[in-house]
Amino acid sequence: MKSDIEIARSIELKKIKQVAENVGIPREEVENYGRYIAKIPTHLIDEEKVKKSNLILVTAITATKAGIGKTTVSIGLALGLNKIGKKAIVALREPSLGPCFGMKGGAAGGGYAQVLPMEKINLHFTGDFHAITSAHNMISALLDNYLYQHQADGFGLKEIIWQRVLDVNDRSLRSIVTGLGPSTNGITEESGFDITPASEIMAILCLAKDIDDLKRRIENIILGFRFDGCPFTVKELGVAGAITVLLKDAINPNLVQTTEGSAAFVHGGPFANIAHGCNSILATKMAMTFGDYVVTEAGFGADLGAEKFYNIKCRKSGLQPKLTVIVATAQGLKMHGGVSLDRIKEPNMEGLQQGFGNLDKHIRNLRSFGQTVLVAFNRFASDTDEEVETIRRHCEEKLGVGFAVNNAFAEGGEGAVELANLVVDTIEKKPSEPLNFSYSENDSVEQKIEKIACNLYGASVVTYSIHSRKIIKLIEKMGIGHYPVCIAKTQYSFSADPKIYGAVNNFEFHIKDIVINNGAEMIVAIAGEILRMPGLPKEPQAMHIDIVDGNIEGLS
Amino acid sequence: MKSDIEIARSIELKKIKQVAENVGIPREEVENYGRYIAKIPTHLIDEEKVKKSNLILVTAITATKAGIGKTTVSIGLALGLNKIGKKAIVALREPSLGPCFGMKGGAAGGGYAQVLPMEKINLHFTGDFHAITSAHNMISALLDNYLYQHQADGFGLKEIIWQRVLDVNDRSLRSIVTGLGPSTNGITEESGFDITPASEIMAILCLAKDIDDLKRRIENIILGFRFDGCPFTVKELGVAGAITVLLKDAINPNLVQTTEGSAAFVHGGPFANIAHGCNSILATKMAMTFGDYVVTEAGFGADLGAEKFYNIKCRKSGLQPKLTVIVATAQGLKMHGGVSLDRIKEPNMEGLQQGFGNLDKHIRNLRSFGQTVLVAFNRFASDTDEEVETIRRHCEEKLGVGFAVNNAFAEGGEGAVELANLVVDTIEKKPSEPLNFSYSENDSVEQKIEKIACNLYGASVVTYSIHSRKIIKLIEKMGIGHYPVCIAKTQYSFSADPKIYGAVNNFEFHIKDIVINNGAEMIVAIAGEILRMPGLPKEPQAMHIDIVDGNIEGLS
């Protein structure tokens, strides 16, 4: 089979204005970024149409290093829905350059279920991530300059909590000391860089209602604490307007097309292991304004992405998914069943069945939100019919959930017709109930963390570092305990230990650190050894990316 | 008078495809970035047309903190040329976000002589600077990762010379230590950030002939030295292809429009005080392909920008300017005449005449290249007729150079008709001779530096730090002594001391450091205390930038 980029290149793209017009977006509102990408202004969002549209969340079982294919299934489902005559739009998060040049490669779907032009989407795209990087580091520079320039006035901060960001996997930047050299180089301080998707500004962009809400949230960002314990914010720094100006275009959702020419929105993109992990609320609502069915995804496994999608994104936006589709692969199930990574491509019925526990637990969790759940089986070439039938029986008979094979990777929309029909049928006959959140806003920070960790992850107890306890006290004192909690933890396990696969239970869940995102209006609780700045592997993907005769190679 | 941004907003912009078509760029080659900005592919450059076009360089007397208005005059001259029926295109460097949010404000011209849409050009524009920042820091991450991953194999570097970059004024990042914390955070090293315009990749982009040449140059970038003294390059790191991919779109020149709807290219943008300071060769050649007259600028005073324009950009590209226009202001001349900064707006004939020395010296220098020189007097509202006439007489009678008033700031093209007519007339009657470079490729590095410093700046002696001497020896050993020299020094003086105005002579010129730009194929010699990462002032411009009812305010 051809590589992703070969398939992408073989497809003749429609002009993006045509793609827009096909779903009813007026041509004059389309702001081109090249021929095949556009930004669509947020004022087109129509809340009445949003209410009538059918939102479908795609999530997955716990991830393997190779990924489960959630994005491919999301795109495939949209293709399938269009194939059976529905007006469907997919809304995805943007890829990050860091992993694209590191381990993971691109993140724009795969095979015949991609969003295009994939090489632009995977690289600089419309510059949203760059705008966020700029805005974030501009605040850092302005803050450090403020401290430097106001030393003589006696102004200082007891603690700075604002880091810097870059959209690159650079382990060397995790922990740094700045302001070395002569005194004109500023005040010597500890600092560090997170990857851009972990920026609070990314979360703000993804959660903001409009540009005014964006500015209000930027004003509220806490940069550090004064010696009297009071927070020091961007508003006090006096630059919220300037920072908002840097994000003026980035806030508008990006329109691209699928491998079959249908509309797709790709906008915003925190990772669900270190942030809330969903595309922007504005992109979802834009898609729902122009699509009768909107397929969206939430990053990594359902424990991370789906939980935050419901408890943070839906709670904040009022969105109500009609259905949740969970993606499973035979290889992923075998891995959770204890089969070693180098043998998961071989038929192994026992290993497969041993892995059902992971799927079952995710489905139980998704149902706890009141969601109707379907299983989309993402078929790989090495999967046997027997394996597929075994999983189908397990889902339909044992769990009582719908099951369909997705073969969109190999066949495009045609390969997702079974899934699309099942989705439409299920939404008609048995749509989800209104969301039943895992915790109430009034719960304490600890209660929120415990309800997620114990009820969803399966922890028996949550423990806290002394520092975390201190921050939680501060949160209570500041009166912001009503914010939802965003747990940062490994995507490879229900627990905080990336080595424990399957459906682990009764573990201790340790909160190492708590970060206040006062602009994003959430509390980030960091569990285990999760890093907000990834590293590169020994042989990074960058070594395989090249340009040959004007064509990009090695992006997948 | 209205502010720059009010004027910019009051002008109804043409669609950029229309602007392109007006100068003969085929519509189907125009790649829109929004409605009013486009990238034009490099394959349209026609060397035969380039040869026939008239290239005019605009430079300036030594800068004041407020600037001399070189960009405004460049745009104004293009407006004036179009006004008198010539097909003229202006080619400018891109603004940097750092100074835009710091001291200087925007850099897209002023008054009725601007390139538009100025707020986009001044902010993220088409993302070229972001692409360069990404490419540069991706190399840093890949290099540090290589060192980290290959520790056990015994691989190491004696010295790393590759810094990081950000397009922000951040003094705290000038000197940092990276890789702190646990050993998985990489190797602890000294590092630092320069501003993006100082990136070697910026110089490469501005000097590259095409995408293949760009890749070749990226391969040649020296990152550091092995223990045996041999250089370690991007080619050896194995990622030149991936880095070139990140610059694939950035290499295409950006088309925008002037305040009067004519075509303007804005592309690339190192600062002339820390780099070679010209827009890309590709943008100049693109403008020359479609314009009979092309006005381009070279940053800061003629000692910095023009010298590098001739000795580096023209030498490398074969370009031959027909004429050089030097911009002077009454305020600037008074400052060089010893008038204190707070009094330069008051009439002061003696101070003005005392300042002629600076202008005279620049003109002498420009003539040493074989250039025909004109003086464009950039008129400010406070300048008296008597002052203007005194300067005119000095230029025409004493120096024997043409003189014209530019009033395009207040009047647009109409205010530059006198200048435009003089330019056309001079090019017809007395065009420049072929360029007489200040040094030959075969001169040693010291000879090159001395020929610039002594013959052009007026130094009596050049001294070198021990470190500089060491690098010069290394350059000779490496066989790259034929590269041109790019001197980094303050823009506020002919000397390396920013406090010495006027036409200073007989000073010692000290080279503190030498940086090898093996990809850009030039030797950067750093003189005095010039910093490759600027700082912010106590009240940065960011405090005045805001968005009000969807309109940006405070950009100028």
CSV table of N, CA, C and O in Angstrom, one decimal, chain A residues 219-291:
chain,number,residue,atom,x,y,z
A,219,GLU,N,-6.1,38.2,30.6
A,219,GLU,CA,-5.9,39.1,31.7
A,219,GLU,C,-5.8,38.3,33.1
A,219,GLU,O,-5.0,38.7,33.9
A,220,ASN,N,-6.5,37.3,33.1
A,220,ASN,CA,-6.6,36.5,34.4
A,220,ASN,C,-5.4,35.5,34.6
A,220,ASN,O,-5.4,34.9,35.7
A,221,ILE,N,-4.6,35.4,33.6
A,221,ILE,CA,-3.5,34.4,33.8
A,221,ILE,C,-2.6,34.9,35.0
A,221,ILE,O,-2.2,36.0,35.1
A,222,ILE,N,-2.3,33.9,35.9
A,222,ILE,CA,-1.5,34.2,37.0
A,222,ILE,C,0.0,33.9,36.6
A,222,ILE,O,0.3,32.8,36.2
A,223,LEU,N,0.8,34.9,36.8
A,223,LEU,CA,2.2,34.7,36.4
A,223,LEU,C,3.1,34.3,37.6
A,223,LEU,O,4.2,33.7,37.4
A,224,GLY,N,2.7,34.8,38.7
A,224,GLY,CA,3.5,34.5,39.9
A,224,GLY,C,2.8,35.1,41.1
A,224,GLY,O,1.6,35.5,41.0
A,225,PHE,N,3.5,35.0,42.3
A,225,PHE,CA,2.9,35.5,43.5
A,225,PHE,C,3.8,36.6,44.1
A,225,PHE,O,5.0,36.4,44.2
A,226,ARG,N,3.2,37.6,44.6
A,226,ARG,CA,3.9,38.7,45.4
A,226,ARG,C,4.3,38.2,46.7
A,226,ARG,O,3.9,37.1,47.2
A,227,PHE,N,5.1,38.9,47.4
A,227,PHE,CA,5.6,38.5,48.7
A,227,PHE,C,4.5,38.4,49.7
A,227,PHE,O,4.5,37.7,50.7
A,228,ASP,N,3.4,39.2,49.5
A,228,ASP,CA,2.2,39.0,50.4
A,228,ASP,C,1.3,37.9,50.0
A,228,ASP,O,0.2,37.7,50.6
A,229,GLY,N,1.7,37.1,49.0
A,229,GLY,CA,0.9,35.9,48.6
A,229,GLY,C,-0.1,36.2,47.6
A,229,GLY,O,-0.8,35.3,47.0
A,230,CYS,N,-0.3,37.5,47.2
A,230,CYS,CA,-1.3,37.8,46.2
A,230,CYS,C,-0.8,37.5,44.8
A,230,CYS,O,0.4,37.7,44.6
A,231,PRO,N,-1.7,37.0,43.9
A,231,PRO,CA,-1.2,36.7,42.6
A,231,PRO,C,-0.9,38.0,41.8
A,231,PRO,O,-1.5,39.0,42.0
A,232,PHE,N,0.0,37.8,40.8
A,232,PHE,CA,0.4,38.9,39.9
A,232,PHE,C,-0.1,38.4,38.5
A,232,PHE,O,0.4,37.3,38.0
A,233,THR,N,-0.9,39.1,37.8
A,233,THR,CA,-1.6,38.6,36.6
A,233,THR,C,-1.1,39.4,35.4
A,233,THR,O,-0.4,40.4,35.5
A,234,VAL,N,-1.5,38.9,34.2
A,234,VAL,CA,-1.2,39.6,33.0
A,234,VAL,C,-1.9,41.0,32.9
A,234,VAL,O,-1.3,41.9,32.4
A,235,LYS,N,-3.0,41.1,33.5
A,235,LYS,CA,-3.7,42.4,33.6
A,235,LYS,C,-2.8,43.4,34.3
A,235,LYS,O,-2.7,44.5,33.9
A,236,GLU,N,-2.2,43.0,35.4
A,236,GLU,CA,-1.4,43.9,36.2
A,236,GLU,C,-0.1,44.2,35.4
A,236,GLU,O,0.5,45.3,35.6
A,237,LEU,N,0.3,43.3,34.6
A,237,LEU,CA,1.5,43.6,33.7
A,237,LEU,C,1.1,44.6,32.6
A,237,LEU,O,2.0,45.3,32.1
A,238,GLY,N,-0.2,44.7,32.4
A,238,GLY,CA,-0.7,45.7,31.4
A,238,GLY,C,-0.5,45.4,30.0
A,238,GLY,O,-0.5,46.3,29.1
A,239,VAL,N,-0.5,44.1,29.6
A,239,VAL,CA,-0.2,43.8,28.2
A,239,VAL,C,-1.3,42.8,27.7
A,239,VAL,O,-1.0,42.2,26.6
A,240,ALA,N,-2.4,42.6,28.3
A,240,ALA,CA,-3.4,41.7,27.8
A,240,ALA,C,-3.9,42.0,26.4
A,240,ALA,O,-4.1,41.2,25.6
A,241,GLY,N,-4.0,43.3,26.2
A,241,GLY,CA,-4.4,43.7,24.8
A,241,GLY,C,-3.4,43.3,23.8
A,241,GLY,O,-3.8,42.8,22.7
A,242,ALA,N,-2.2,43.6,24.0
A,242,ALA,CA,-1.1,43.3,23.1
A,242,ALA,C,-1.1,41.7,22.8
A,242,ALA,O,-0.9,41.3,21.7
A,243,ILE,N,-1.2,41.0,23.9
A,243,ILE,CA,-1.2,39.5,23.7
A,243,ILE,C,-2.4,39.0,22.9
A,243,ILE,O,-2.3,38.1,22.1
A,244,THR,N,-3.6,39.6,23.2
A,244,THR,CA,-4.8,39.3,22.4
A,244,THR,C,-4.6,39.6,21.0
A,244,THR,O,-5.0,38.8,20.1
A,245,VAL,N,-4.0,40.7,20.7
A,245,VAL,CA,-3.7,41.1,19.3
A,245,VAL,C,-2.9,40.0,18.6
A,245,VAL,O,-3.1,39.7,17.4
A,246,LEU,N,-2.0,39.4,19.3
A,246,LEU,CA,-1.1,38.3,18.7
A,246,LEU,C,-2.0,37.1,18.4
A,246,LEU,O,-1.6,36.2,17.6
A,247,LEU,N,-3.2,37.0,19.0
A,247,LEU,CA,-4.0,35.8,18.8
A,247,LEU,C,-5.3,36.1,18.0
A,247,LEU,O,-6.1,35.2,17.8
A,248,LYS,N,-5.3,37.3,17.4
A,248,LYS,CA,-6.5,37.7,16.7
A,248,LYS,C,-6.9,36.8,15.6
A,248,LYS,O,-8.1,36.5,15.3
A,249,ASP,N,-6.0,36.3,14.8
A,249,ASP,CA,-6.3,35.4,13.7
A,249,ASP,C,-6.3,34.0,14.1
A,249,ASP,O,-7.1,33.2,13.6
A,250,ALA,N,-5.5,33.6,15.1
A,250,ALA,CA,-5.4,32.3,15.6
A,250,ALA,C,-6.7,31.8,16.1
A,250,ALA,O,-7.0,30.6,16.0
A,251,ILE,N,-7.6,32.6,16.6
A,251,ILE,CA,-8.8,32.2,17.2
A,251,ILE,C,-9.8,31.7,16.2
A,251,ILE,O,-10.8,31.0,16.5
A,252,ASN,N,-9.7,32.1,14.9
A,252,ASN,CA,-10.6,31.6,13.9
A,252,ASN,C,-10.3,30.2,13.4
A,252,ASN,O,-9.2,29.9,13.1
A,253,PRO,N,-11.3,29.3,13.4
A,253,PRO,CA,-11.1,27.9,13.1
A,253,PRO,C,-10.6,27.7,11.6
A,253,PRO,O,-10.9,28.5,10.7
A,254,ASN,N,-9.8,26.7,11.4
A,254,ASN,CA,-9.2,26.4,10.1
A,254,ASN,C,-10.0,25.4,9.4
A,254,ASN,O,-10.3,24.3,9.9
A,255,LEU,N,-10.3,25.7,8.1
A,255,LEU,CA,-11.1,24.8,7.3
A,255,LEU,C,-10.1,24.1,6.3
A,255,LEU,O,-9.4,24.7,5.6
A,256,VAL,N,-10.2,22.7,6.3
A,256,VAL,CA,-9.4,22.0,5.3
A,256,VAL,C,-10.4,21.0,4.6
A,256,VAL,O,-11.6,21.1,4.8
A,257,GLN,N,-9.9,20.0,4.0
A,257,GLN,CA,-10.8,19.0,3.4
A,257,GLN,C,-10.3,17.5,3.7
A,257,GLN,O,-9.1,17.3,3.9
A,258,THR,N,-11.2,16.6,3.6
A,258,THR,CA,-10.8,15.2,3.8
A,258,THR,C,-10.3,14.6,2.5
A,258,THR,O,-10.4,15.3,1.4
A,259,THR,N,-9.8,13.4,2.5
A,259,THR,CA,-9.4,12.7,1.3
A,259,THR,C,-10.5,12.6,0.3
A,259,THR,O,-10.3,12.3,-0.9
A,260,GLU,N,-11.8,12.8,0.7
A,260,GLU,CA,-12.9,12.7,-0.2
A,260,GLU,C,-13.5,14.0,-0.5
A,260,GLU,O,-14.7,14.1,-0.9
A,261,GLY,N,-12.8,15.1,-0.1
A,261,GLY,CA,-13.2,16.4,-0.5
A,261,GLY,C,-14.3,17.1,0.4
A,261,GLY,O,-14.8,18.2,0.2
A,262,SER,N,-14.7,16.4,1.5
A,262,SER,CA,-15.6,17.0,2.4
A,262,SER,C,-14.9,17.9,3.4
A,262,SER,O,-13.7,17.9,3.6
A,263,ALA,N,-15.7,18.8,4.1
A,263,ALA,CA,-15.2,19.8,5.0
A,263,ALA,C,-14.6,19.2,6.2
A,263,ALA,O,-15.2,18.2,6.8
A,264,ALA,N,-13.6,19.8,6.7
A,264,ALA,CA,-13.0,19.4,8.0
A,264,ALA,C,-12.5,20.6,8.7
A,264,ALA,O,-11.8,21.4,8.1
A,265,PHE,N,-12.7,20.7,10.0
A,265,PHE,CA,-12.1,21.8,10.8
A,265,PHE,C,-11.0,21.2,11.6
A,265,PHE,O,-11.2,20.2,12.3
A,266,VAL,N,-9.9,21.9,11.6
A,266,VAL,CA,-8.7,21.4,12.4
A,266,VAL,C,-8.2,22.7,13.2
A,266,VAL,O,-7.7,23.6,12.5
A,267,HIS,N,-8.4,22.7,14.5
A,267,HIS,CA,-8.2,23.9,15.2
A,267,HIS,C,-7.9,23.7,16.7
A,267,HIS,O,-8.7,23.1,17.4
A,268,GLY,N,-6.7,24.3,17.1
A,268,GLY,CA,-6.4,24.1,18.5
A,268,GLY,C,-5.8,22.8,18.8
A,268,GLY,O,-6.0,21.8,18.0
A,269,GLY,N,-5.1,22.6,19.8
A,269,GLY,CA,-4.6,21.2,20.0
A,269,GLY,C,-3.7,20.9,21.1
A,269,GLY,O,-2.5,20.6,21.0
A,270,PRO,N,-4.2,21.0,22.3
A,270,PRO,CA,-3.4,20.5,23.5
A,270,PRO,C,-3.4,19.0,23.4
A,270,PRO,O,-4.3,18.4,22.8
A,271,PHE,N,-2.4,18.4,24.1
A,271,PHE,CA,-2.4,17.0,24.3
A,271,PHE,C,-3.2,16.6,25.5
A,271,PHE,O,-3.1,17.3,26.5
A,272,ALA,N,-3.9,15.5,25.4
A,272,ALA,CA,-4.7,15.1,26.5
A,272,ALA,C,-3.9,14.5,27.7
A,272,ALA,O,-4.5,14.4,28.8
A,273,ASN,N,-2.7,14.2,27.5
A,273,ASN,CA,-1.9,13.7,28.6
A,273,ASN,C,-1.3,14.8,29.5
A,273,ASN,O,-1.1,14.7,30.7
A,274,ILE,N,-1.2,16.0,28.9
A,274,ILE,CA,-0.7,17.1,29.7
A,274,ILE,C,-1.6,18.3,29.7
A,274,ILE,O,-1.4,19.3,30.4
A,275,ALA,N,-2.7,18.2,29.0
A,275,ALA,CA,-3.7,19.4,28.9
A,275,ALA,C,-5.1,18.8,28.7
A,275,ALA,O,-5.3,17.6,28.9
A,276,HIS,N,-6.0,19.6,28.3
A,276,HIS,CA,-7.4,19.0,28.2
A,276,HIS,C,-7.6,18.3,26.9
A,276,HIS,O,-8.6,17.5,26.8
A,277,GLY,N,-6.8,18.5,25.9
A,277,GLY,CA,-6.7,17.6,24.7
A,277,GLY,C,-7.8,17.6,23.7
A,277,GLY,O,-8.0,16.6,23.0
A,278,CYS,N,-8.6,18.6,23.6
A,278,CYS,CA,-9.6,18.7,22.6
A,278,CYS,C,-9.4,19.8,21.6
A,278,CYS,O,-8.7,20.8,22.0
A,279,ASN,N,-9.9,19.8,20.4
A,279,ASN,CA,-9.9,20.9,19.5
A,279,ASN,C,-10.7,22.0,20.2
A,279,ASN,O,-11.4,21.8,21.1
A,280,SER,N,-10.7,23.2,19.6
A,280,SER,CA,-11.3,24.4,20.2
A,280,SER,C,-12.8,24.2,20.2
A,280,SER,O,-13.4,23.6,19.3
A,281,ILE,N,-13.5,24.8,21.2
A,281,ILE,CA,-14.9,24.8,21.2
A,281,ILE,C,-15.4,25.6,20.0
A,281,ILE,O,-16.4,25.1,19.4
A,282,LEU,N,-14.8,26.6,19.6
A,282,LEU,CA,-15.2,27.4,18.4
A,282,LEU,C,-15.2,26.5,17.2
A,282,LEU,O,-16.1,26.6,16.3
A,283,ALA,N,-14.2,25.7,17.0
A,283,ALA,CA,-14.2,24.8,15.8
A,283,ALA,C,-15.3,23.8,15.8
A,283,ALA,O,-16.0,23.5,14.8
A,284,THR,N,-15.6,23.2,17.0
A,284,THR,CA,-16.7,22.3,17.1
A,284,THR,C,-18.0,22.9,16.8
A,284,THR,O,-18.8,22.4,16.1
A,285,LYS,N,-18.2,24.1,17.4
A,285,LYS,CA,-19.4,24.8,17.1
A,285,LYS,C,-19.6,25.3,15.7
A,285,LYS,O,-20.7,25.3,15.1
A,286,MET,N,-18.4,25.6,15.1
A,286,MET,CA,-18.5,26.0,13.7
A,286,MET,C,-18.9,24.8,12.8
A,286,MET,O,-19.7,24.9,11.9
A,287,ALA,N,-18.3,23.7,13.1
A,287,ALA,CA,-18.6,22.5,12.4
A,287,ALA,C,-20.1,22.1,12.6
A,287,ALA,O,-20.8,21.7,11.6
A,288,MET,N,-20.6,22.3,13.8
A,288,MET,CA,-22.0,22.0,14.1
A,288,MET,C,-23.0,23.0,13.4
A,288,MET,O,-24.1,22.7,13.2
A,289,THR,N,-22.4,24.2,13.1
A,289,THR,CA,-23.3,25.2,12.4
A,289,THR,C,-23.5,24.8,11.0
A,289,THR,O,-24.6,25.1,10.5
A,290,PHE,N,-22.5,24.1,10.4
A,290,PHE,CA,-22.6,23.8,9.0
A,290,PHE,C,-22.8,22.3,8.7
A,290,PHE,O,-23.0,21.9,7.6
A,291,GLY,N,-22.7,21.5,9.7
A,291,GLY,CA,-22.9,20.0,9.5
A,291,GLY,C,-24.0,19.5,10.4
A,291,GLY,O,-24.2,19.9,11.5
